[in-house]
PDB file of C-alpha atoms in Angstrom:
ATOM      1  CA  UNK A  26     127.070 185.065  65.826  1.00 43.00           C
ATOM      2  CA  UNK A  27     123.148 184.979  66.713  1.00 45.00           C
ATOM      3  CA  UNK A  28     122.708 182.394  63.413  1.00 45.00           C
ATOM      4  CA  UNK A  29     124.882 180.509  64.158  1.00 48.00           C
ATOM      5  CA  UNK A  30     123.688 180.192  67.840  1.00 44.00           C
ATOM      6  CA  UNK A  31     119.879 179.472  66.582  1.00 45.00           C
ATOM      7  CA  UNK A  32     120.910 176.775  64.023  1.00 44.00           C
ATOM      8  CA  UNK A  33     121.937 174.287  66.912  1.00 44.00           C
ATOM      9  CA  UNK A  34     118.863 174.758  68.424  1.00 41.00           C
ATOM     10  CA  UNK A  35     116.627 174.465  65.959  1.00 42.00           C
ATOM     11  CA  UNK A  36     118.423 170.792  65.825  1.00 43.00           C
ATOM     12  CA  UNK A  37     117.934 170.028  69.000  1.00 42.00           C
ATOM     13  CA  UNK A  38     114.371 170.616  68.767  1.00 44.00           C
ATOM     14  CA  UNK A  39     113.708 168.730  66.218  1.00 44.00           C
ATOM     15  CA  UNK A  40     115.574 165.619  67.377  1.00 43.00           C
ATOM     16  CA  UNK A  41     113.539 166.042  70.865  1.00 43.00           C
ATOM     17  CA  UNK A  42     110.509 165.767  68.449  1.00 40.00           C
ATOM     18  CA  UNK A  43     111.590 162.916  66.768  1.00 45.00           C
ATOM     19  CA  UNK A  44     112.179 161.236  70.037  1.00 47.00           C
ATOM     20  CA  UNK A  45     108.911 161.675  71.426  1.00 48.00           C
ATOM     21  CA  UNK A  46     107.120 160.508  68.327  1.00 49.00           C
ATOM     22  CA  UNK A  47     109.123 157.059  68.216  1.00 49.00           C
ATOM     23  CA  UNK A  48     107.974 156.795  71.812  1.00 46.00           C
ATOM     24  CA  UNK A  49     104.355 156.973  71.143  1.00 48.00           C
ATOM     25  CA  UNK A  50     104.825 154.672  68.154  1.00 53.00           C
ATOM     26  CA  UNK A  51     106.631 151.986  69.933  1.00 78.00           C
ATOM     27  CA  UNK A  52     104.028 152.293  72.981  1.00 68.00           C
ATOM     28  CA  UNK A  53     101.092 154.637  72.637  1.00 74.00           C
ATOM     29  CA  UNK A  54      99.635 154.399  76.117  1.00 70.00           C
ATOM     30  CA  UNK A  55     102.434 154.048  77.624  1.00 74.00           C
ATOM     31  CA  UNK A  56     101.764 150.898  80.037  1.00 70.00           C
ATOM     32  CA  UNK A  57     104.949 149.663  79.178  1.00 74.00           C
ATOM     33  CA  UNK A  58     103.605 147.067  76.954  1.00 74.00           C
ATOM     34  CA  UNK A  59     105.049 147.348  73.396  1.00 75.00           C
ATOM     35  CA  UNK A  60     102.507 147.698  70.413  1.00 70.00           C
ATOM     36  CA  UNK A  61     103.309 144.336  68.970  1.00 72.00           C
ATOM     37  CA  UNK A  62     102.470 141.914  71.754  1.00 72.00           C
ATOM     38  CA  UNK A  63     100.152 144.678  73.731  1.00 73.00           C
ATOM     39  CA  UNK A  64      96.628 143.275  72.973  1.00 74.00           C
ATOM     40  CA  UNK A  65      95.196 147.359  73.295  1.00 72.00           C
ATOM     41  CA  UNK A  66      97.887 149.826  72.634  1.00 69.00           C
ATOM     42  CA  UNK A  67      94.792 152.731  73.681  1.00 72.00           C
ATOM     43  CA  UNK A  68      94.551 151.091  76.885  1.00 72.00           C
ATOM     44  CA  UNK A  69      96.730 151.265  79.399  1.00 72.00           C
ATOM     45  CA  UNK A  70      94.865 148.966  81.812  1.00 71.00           C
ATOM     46  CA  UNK A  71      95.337 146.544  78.497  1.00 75.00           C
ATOM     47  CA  UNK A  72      98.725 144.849  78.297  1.00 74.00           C
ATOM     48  CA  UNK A  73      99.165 141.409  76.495  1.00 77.00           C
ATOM     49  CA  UNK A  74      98.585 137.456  77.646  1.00 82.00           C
ATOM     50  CA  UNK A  75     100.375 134.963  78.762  1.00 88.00           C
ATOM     51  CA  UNK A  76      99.944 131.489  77.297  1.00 90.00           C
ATOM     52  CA  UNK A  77     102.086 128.221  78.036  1.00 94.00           C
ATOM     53  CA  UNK A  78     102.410 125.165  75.747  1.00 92.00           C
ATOM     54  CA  UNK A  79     100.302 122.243  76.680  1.00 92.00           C
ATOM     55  CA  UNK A  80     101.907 119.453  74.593  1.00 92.00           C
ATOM     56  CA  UNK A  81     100.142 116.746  75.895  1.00 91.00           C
ATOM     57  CA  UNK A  82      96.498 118.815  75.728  1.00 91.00           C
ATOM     58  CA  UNK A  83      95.903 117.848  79.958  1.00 91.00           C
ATOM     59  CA  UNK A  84      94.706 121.374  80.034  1.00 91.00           C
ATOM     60  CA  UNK A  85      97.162 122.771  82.146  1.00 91.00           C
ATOM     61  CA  UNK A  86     100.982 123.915  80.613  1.00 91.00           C
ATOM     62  CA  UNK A  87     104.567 123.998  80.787  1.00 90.00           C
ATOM     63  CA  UNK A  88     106.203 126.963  82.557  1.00 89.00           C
ATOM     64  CA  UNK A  89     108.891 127.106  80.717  1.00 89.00           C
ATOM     65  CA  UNK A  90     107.055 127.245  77.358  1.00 88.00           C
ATOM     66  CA  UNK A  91     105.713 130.692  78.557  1.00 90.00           C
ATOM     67  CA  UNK A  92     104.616 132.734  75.541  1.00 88.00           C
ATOM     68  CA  UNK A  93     103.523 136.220  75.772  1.00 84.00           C
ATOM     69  CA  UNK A  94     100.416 137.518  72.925  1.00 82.00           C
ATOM     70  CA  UNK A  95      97.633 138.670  72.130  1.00 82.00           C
ATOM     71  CA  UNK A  96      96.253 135.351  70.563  1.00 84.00           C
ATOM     72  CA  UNK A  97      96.786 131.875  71.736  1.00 86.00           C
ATOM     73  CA  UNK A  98      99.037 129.643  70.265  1.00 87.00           C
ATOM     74  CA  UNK A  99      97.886 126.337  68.788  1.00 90.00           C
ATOM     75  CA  UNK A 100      98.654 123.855  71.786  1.00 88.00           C
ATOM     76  CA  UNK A 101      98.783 126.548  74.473  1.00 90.00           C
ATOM     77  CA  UNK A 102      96.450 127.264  77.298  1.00 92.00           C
ATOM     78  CA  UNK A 103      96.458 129.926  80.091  1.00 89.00           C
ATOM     79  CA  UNK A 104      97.231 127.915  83.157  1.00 90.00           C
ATOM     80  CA  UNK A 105     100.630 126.777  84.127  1.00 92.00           C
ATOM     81  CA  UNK A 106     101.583 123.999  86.161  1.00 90.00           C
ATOM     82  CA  UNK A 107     102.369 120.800  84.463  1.00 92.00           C
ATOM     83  CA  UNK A 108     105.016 118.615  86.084  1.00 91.00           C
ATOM     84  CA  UNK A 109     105.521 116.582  83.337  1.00 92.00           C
ATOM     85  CA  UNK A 110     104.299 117.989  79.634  1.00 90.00           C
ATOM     86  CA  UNK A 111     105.189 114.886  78.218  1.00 90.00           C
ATOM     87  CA  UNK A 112     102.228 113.066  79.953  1.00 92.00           C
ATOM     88  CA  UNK A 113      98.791 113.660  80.084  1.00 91.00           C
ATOM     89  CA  UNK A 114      97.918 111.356  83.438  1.00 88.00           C
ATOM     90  CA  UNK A 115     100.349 113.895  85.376  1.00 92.00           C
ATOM     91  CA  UNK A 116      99.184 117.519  86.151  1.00 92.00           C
ATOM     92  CA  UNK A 117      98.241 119.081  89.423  1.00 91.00           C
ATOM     93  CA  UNK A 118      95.463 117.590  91.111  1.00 89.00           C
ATOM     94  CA  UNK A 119      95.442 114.345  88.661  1.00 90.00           C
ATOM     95  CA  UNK A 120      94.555 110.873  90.402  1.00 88.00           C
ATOM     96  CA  UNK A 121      97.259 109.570  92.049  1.00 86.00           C
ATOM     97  CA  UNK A 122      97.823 106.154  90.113  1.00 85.00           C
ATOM     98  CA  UNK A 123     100.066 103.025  91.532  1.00 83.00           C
ATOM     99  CA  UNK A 124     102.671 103.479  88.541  1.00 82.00           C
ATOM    100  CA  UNK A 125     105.731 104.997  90.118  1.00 80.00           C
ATOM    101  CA  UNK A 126     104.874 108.349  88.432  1.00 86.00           C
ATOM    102  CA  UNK A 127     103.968 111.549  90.668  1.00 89.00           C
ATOM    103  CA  UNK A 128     100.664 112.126  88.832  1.00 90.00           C
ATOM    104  CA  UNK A 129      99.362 115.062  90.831  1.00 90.00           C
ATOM    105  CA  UNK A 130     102.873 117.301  90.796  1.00 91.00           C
ATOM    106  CA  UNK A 131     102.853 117.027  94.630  1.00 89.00           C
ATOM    107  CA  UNK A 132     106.648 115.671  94.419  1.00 88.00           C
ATOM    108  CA  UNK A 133     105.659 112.327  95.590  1.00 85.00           C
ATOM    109  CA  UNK A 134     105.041 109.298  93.871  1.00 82.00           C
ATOM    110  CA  UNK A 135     102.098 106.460  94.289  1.00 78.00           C
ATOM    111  CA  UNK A 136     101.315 108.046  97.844  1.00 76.00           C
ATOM    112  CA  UNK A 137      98.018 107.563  98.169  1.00 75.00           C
ATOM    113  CA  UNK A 138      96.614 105.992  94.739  1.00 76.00           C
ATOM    114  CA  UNK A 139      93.385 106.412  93.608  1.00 71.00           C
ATOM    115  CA  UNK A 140      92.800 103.620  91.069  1.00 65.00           C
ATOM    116  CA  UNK A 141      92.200 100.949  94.178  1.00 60.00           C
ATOM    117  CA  UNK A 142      95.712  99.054  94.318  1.00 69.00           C
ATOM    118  CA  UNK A 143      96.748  98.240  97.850  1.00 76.00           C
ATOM    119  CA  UNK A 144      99.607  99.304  99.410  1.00 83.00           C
ATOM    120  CA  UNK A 145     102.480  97.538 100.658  1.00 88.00           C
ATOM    121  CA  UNK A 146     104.616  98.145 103.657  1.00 92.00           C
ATOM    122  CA  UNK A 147     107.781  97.495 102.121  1.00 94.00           C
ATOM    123  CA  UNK A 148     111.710  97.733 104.314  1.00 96.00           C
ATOM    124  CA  UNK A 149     114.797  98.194 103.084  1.00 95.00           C
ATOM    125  CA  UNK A 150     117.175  95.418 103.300  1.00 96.00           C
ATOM    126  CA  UNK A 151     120.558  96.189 102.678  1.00 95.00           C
ATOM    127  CA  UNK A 152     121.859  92.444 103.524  1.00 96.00           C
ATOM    128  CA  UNK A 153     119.716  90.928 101.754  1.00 95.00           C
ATOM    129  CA  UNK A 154     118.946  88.077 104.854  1.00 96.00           C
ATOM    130  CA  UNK A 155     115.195  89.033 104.369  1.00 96.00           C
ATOM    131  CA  UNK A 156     114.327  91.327 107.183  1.00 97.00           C
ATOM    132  CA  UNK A 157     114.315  94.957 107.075  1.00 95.00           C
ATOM    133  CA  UNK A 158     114.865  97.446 109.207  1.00 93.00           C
ATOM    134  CA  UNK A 159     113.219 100.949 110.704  1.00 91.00           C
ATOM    135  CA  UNK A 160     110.358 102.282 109.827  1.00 91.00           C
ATOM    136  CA  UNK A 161     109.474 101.267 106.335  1.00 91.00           C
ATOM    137  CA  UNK A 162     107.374 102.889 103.459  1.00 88.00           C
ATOM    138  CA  UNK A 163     103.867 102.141 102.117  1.00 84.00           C
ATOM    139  CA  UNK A 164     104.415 101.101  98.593  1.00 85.00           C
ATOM    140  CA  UNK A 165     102.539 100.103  95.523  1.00 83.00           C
ATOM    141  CA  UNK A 166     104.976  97.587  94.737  1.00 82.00           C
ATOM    142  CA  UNK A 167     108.559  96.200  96.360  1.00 88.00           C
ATOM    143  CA  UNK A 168     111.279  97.808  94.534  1.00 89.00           C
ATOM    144  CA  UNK A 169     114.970  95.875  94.515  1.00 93.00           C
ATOM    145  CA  UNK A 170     116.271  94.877  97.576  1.00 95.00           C
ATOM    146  CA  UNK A 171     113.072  95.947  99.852  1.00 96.00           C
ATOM    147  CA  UNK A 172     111.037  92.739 101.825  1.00 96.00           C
ATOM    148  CA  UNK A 173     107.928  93.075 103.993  1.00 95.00           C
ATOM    149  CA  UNK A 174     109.163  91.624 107.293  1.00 95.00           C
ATOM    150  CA  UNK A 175     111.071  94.217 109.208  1.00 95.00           C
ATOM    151  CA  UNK A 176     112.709  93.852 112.814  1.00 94.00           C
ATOM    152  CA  UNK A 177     116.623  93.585 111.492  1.00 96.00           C
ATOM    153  CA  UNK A 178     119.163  94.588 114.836  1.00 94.00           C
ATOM    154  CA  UNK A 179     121.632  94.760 112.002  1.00 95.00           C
ATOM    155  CA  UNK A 180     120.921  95.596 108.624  1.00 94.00           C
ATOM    156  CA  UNK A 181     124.845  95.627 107.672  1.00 94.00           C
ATOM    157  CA  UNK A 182     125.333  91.997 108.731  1.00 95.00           C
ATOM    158  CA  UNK A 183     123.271  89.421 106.646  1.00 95.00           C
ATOM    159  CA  UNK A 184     123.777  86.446 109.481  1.00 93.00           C
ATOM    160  CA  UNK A 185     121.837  88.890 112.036  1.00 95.00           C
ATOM    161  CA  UNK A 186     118.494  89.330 112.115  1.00 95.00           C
ATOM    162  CA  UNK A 187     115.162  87.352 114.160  1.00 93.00           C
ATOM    163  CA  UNK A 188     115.216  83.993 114.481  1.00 89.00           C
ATOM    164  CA  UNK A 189     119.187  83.111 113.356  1.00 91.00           C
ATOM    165  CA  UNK A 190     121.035  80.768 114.442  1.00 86.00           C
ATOM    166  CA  UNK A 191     122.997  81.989 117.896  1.00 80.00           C
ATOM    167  CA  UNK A 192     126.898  81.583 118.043  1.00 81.00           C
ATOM    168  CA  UNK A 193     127.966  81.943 121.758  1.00 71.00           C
ATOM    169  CA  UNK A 194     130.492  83.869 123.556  1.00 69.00           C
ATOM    170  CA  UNK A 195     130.874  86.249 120.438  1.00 78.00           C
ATOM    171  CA  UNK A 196     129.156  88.928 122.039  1.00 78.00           C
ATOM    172  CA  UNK A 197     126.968  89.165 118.727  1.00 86.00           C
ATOM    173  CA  UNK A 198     123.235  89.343 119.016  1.00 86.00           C
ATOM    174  CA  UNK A 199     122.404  87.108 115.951  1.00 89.00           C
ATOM    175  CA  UNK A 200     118.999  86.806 116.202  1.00 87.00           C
ATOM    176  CA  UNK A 201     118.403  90.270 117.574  1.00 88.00           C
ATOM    177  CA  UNK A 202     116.280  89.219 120.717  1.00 76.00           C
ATOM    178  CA  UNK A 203     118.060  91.480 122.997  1.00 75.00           C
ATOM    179  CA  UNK A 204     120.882  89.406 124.570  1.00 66.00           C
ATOM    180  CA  UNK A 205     124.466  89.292 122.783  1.00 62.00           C
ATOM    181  CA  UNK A 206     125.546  85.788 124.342  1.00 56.00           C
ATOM    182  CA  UNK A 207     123.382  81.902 124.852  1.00 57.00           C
ATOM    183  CA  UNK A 208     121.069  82.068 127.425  1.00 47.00           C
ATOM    184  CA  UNK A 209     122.476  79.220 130.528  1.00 45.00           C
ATOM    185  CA  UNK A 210     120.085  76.983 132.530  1.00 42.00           C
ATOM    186  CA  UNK A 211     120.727  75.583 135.915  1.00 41.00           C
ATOM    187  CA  UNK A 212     118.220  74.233 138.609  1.00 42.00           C
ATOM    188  CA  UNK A 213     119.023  73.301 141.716  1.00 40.00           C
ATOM    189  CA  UNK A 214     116.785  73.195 145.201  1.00 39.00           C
ATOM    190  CA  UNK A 215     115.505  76.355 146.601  1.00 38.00           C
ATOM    191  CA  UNK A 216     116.066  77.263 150.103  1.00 39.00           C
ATOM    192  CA  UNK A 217     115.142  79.513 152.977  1.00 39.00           C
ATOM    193  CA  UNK A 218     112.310  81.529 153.048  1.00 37.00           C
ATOM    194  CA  UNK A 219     111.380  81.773 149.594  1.00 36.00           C
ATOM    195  CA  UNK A 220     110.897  78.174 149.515  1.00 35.00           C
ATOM    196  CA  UNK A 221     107.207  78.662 149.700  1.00 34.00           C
ATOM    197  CA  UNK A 222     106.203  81.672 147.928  1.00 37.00           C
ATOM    198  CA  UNK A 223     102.764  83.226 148.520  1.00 34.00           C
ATOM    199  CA  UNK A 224     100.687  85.146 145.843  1.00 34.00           C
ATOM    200  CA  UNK A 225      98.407  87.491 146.955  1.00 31.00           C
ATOM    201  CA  UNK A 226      97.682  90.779 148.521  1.00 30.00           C
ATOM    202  CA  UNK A 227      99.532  89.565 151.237  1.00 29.00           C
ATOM    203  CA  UNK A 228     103.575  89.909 150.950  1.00 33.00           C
ATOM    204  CA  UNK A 229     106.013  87.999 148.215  1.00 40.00           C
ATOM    205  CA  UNK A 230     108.935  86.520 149.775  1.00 42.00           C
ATOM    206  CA  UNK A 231     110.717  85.327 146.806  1.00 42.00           C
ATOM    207  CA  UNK A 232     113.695  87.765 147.523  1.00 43.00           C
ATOM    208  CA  UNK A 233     114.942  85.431 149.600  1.00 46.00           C
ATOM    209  CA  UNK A 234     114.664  82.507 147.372  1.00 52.00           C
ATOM    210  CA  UNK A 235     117.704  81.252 146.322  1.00 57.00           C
ATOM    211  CA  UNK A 236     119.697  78.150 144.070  1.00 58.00           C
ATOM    212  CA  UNK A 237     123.338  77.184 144.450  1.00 63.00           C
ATOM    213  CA  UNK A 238     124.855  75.974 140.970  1.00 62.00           C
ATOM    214  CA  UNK A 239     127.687  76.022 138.569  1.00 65.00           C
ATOM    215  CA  UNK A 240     126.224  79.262 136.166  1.00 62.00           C
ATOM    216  CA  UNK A 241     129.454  79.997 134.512  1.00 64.00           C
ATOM    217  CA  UNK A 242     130.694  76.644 133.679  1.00 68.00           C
ATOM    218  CA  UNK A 243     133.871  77.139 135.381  1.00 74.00           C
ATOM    219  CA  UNK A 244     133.224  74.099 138.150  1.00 74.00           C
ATOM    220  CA  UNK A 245     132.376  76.531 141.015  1.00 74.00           C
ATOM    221  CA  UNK A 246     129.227  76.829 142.273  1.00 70.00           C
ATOM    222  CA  UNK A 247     127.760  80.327 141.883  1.00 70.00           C
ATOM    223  CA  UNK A 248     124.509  81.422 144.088  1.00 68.00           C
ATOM    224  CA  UNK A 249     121.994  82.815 142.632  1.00 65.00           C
ATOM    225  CA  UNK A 250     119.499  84.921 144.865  1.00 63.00           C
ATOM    226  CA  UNK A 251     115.493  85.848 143.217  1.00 58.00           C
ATOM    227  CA  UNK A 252     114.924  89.630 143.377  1.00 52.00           C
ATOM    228  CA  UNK A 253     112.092  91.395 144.833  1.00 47.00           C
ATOM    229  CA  UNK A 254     111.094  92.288 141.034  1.00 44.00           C
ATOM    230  CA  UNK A 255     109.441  88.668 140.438  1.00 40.00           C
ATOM    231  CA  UNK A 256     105.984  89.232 140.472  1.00 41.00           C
ATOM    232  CA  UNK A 257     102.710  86.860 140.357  1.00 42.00           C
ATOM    233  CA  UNK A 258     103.423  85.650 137.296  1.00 42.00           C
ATOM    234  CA  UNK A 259     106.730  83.556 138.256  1.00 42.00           C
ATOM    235  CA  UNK A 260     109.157  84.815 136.254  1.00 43.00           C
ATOM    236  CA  UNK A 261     111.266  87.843 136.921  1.00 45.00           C
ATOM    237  CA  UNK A 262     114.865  88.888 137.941  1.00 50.00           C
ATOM    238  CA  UNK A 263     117.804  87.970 140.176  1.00 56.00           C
ATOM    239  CA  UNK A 264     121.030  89.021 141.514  1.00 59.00           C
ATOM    240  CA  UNK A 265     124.219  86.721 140.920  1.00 63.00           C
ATOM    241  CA  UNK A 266     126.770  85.833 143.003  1.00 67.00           C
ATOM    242  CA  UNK A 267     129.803  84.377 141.264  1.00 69.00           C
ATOM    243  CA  UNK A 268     131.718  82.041 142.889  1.00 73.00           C
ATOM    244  CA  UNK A 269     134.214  80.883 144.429  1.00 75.00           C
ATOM    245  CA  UNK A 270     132.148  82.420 147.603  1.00 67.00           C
ATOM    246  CA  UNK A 271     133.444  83.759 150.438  1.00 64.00           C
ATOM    247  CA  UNK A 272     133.412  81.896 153.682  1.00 63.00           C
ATOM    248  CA  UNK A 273     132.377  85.443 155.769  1.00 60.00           C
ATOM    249  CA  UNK A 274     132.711  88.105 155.167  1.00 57.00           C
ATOM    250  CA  UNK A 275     130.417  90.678 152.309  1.00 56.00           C
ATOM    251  CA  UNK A 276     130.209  89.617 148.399  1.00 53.00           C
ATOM    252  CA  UNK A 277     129.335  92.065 145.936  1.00 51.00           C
ATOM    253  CA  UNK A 278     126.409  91.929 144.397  1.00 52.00           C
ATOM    254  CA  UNK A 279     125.955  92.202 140.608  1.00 48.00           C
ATOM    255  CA  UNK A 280     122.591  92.461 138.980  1.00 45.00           C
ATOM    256  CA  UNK A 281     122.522  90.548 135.785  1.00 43.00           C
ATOM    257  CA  UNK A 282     119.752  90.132 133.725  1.00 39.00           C
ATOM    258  CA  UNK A 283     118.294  87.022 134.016  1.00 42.00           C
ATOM    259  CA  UNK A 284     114.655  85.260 134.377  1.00 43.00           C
ATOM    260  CA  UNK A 285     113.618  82.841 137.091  1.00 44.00           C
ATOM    261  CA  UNK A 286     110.666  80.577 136.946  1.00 44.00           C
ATOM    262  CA  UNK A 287     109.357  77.807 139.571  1.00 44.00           C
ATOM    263  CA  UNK A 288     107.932  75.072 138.316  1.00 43.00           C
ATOM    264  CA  UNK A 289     105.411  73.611 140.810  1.00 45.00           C
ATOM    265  CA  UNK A 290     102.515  75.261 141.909  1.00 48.00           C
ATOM    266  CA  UNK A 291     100.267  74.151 144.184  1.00 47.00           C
ATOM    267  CA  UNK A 292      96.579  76.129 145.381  1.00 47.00           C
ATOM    268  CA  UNK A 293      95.909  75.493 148.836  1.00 46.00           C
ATOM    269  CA  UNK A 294      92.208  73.855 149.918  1.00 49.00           C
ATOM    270  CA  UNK A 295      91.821  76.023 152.682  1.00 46.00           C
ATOM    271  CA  UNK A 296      92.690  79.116 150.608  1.00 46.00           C
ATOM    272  CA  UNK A 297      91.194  78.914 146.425  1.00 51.00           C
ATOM    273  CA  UNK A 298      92.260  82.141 145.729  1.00 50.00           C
ATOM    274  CA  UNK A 299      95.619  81.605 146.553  1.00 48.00           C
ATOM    275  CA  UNK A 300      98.383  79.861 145.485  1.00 46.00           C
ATOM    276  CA  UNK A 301     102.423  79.222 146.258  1.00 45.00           C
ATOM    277  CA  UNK A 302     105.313  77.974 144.658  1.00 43.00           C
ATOM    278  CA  UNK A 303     107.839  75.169 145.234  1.00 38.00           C
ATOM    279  CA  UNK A 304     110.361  72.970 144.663  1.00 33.00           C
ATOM    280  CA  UNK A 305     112.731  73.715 141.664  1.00 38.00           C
ATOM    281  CA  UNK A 306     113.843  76.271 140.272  1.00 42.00           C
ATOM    282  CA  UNK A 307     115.011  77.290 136.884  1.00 42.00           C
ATOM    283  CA  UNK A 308     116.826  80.589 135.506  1.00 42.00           C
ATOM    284  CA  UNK A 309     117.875  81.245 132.249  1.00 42.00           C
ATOM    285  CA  UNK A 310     120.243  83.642 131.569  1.00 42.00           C
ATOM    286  CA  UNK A 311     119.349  87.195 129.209  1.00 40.00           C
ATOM    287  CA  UNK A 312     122.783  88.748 128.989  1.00 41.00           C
TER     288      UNK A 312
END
């Protein structure tokens, strides 16, 4: 009974041995850092080096080719970072060049180039009518379907955009200078106060100007009445009255957006620095 209870020890001993030894062979200081790629296998401040592959020799290497010894590799350096291993003009901190590449690994591409090309300001036009619209980009060069003129209303409708022709009563603002319809002119006498308008530090009676004429096209006379809004300069806004108008009674009042300019002016001798308005009087319609 007591040999055969010594005989499994004995074994168990000697396989603990055996399992210590392999231990201090695979990794004799113990930094965790096996013997083959550990560069000091006494130390165990000593573990091994990292290299990465530089394949196109910029200096600087590929992540992903990460290789861990003692020695370096042919073609491998010690600093990571390459965006593109494939091309020596592109590493971190490289000269941004106007070639549609991101040279410097910044994650954009020809945003501020070094090698003295001008940029663009470039728009996209999706219509293709040759105006762009928001913002814009500077670029080195136009790609497909971008223009330099921006200021589209539309950029989904190719017969919108500055200067187009204008089809009326389509509610459409073709040539995207604010006003969906054609702008109306009428002239016709003006009367009451605002006949004579003063410009000055004095008092502007032009509210009370007003012109009787056929604004809609429908044969009736509408009345137009100048708003206290037109200012030294002669244009401004009014209210309009559509007609048929009422014999007595109140009208309502709609503002519309319109401009109103006199055409005479006249200084007068006993007063240079002032001057008044008279005569005719045009609006155009804005809306």
């Amino acid at each position: 009974m007591v040999i055969g209870l010594v005989l499994p020890l004995i074994l168990a001993a000697c396989f603990g041995v055996s399992e210590r030894r392999e231990t201090r062979y695979v990794d004799p200081d113990e930094d965790g850092v096996p013997w083959p790629i550990d560069c000091d296998d006494q130390d165990a401040e000593v573990g091994t080096r990292v290299w990465y592959l530089d394949a196109d020799g910029d200096g600087l290497g590929d992540a992903l080719g990460r290789v861990d010894q003692c020695e370096a590799p042919e073609g491998a350096v010690s600093v990571p970072g390459d965006c593109d291993d494939g091309d020596a003009t592109v590493y971190p901190n490289a000269p941004e060049l106007c070639d549609g590449l991101d040279n410097d690994c910044d994650g954009e591409a020809d945003e501020d180039p070094a090698d003295g090309e001008p940029l663009v300001q470039g728009f996209p036009d999706e219509d293709g009518d040759g105006f762009g619209e928001g913002d814009g980009a500077a670029l080195c060069a136009l790609p497909e379907g971008w223009v330099t003129v921006s200021g589209d209303c539309d950029d989904g409708a190719p017969g919108v955009f500055p200067g187009a022709a204008v089809v009326c009563d389509d509610e459409v603002d073709q040539d995207c200078d604010g006003l969906s319809d054609c702008g109306r002119w009428l002239e016709g006498k003006l009367g009451g106060e605002g006949a004579v308008r003063w410009v000055g530090d004095a008092y502007n009676p032009l509210d009370g100007a007003a012109v009787v004429a056929d604004l809609t096209g429908d044969g009736v006379a509408d009345l137009v009445i100048g708003s206290s809004e037109v200012t030294g300069s002669g244009h401004g806004g009014v209210y309009i009255l559509p007609g048929p108008l009422p014999t007595s009674g109140q009208h309502t009042v709609e503002p519309a957006a319109w401009l109103i300019k006199g055409t005479t002016t006249r200084t007068p001798p006993w007063a240079p620095g002032w001057w008044w308005q008279t005569s005719t009087m045009t609006a155009r319609s804005t809306s």
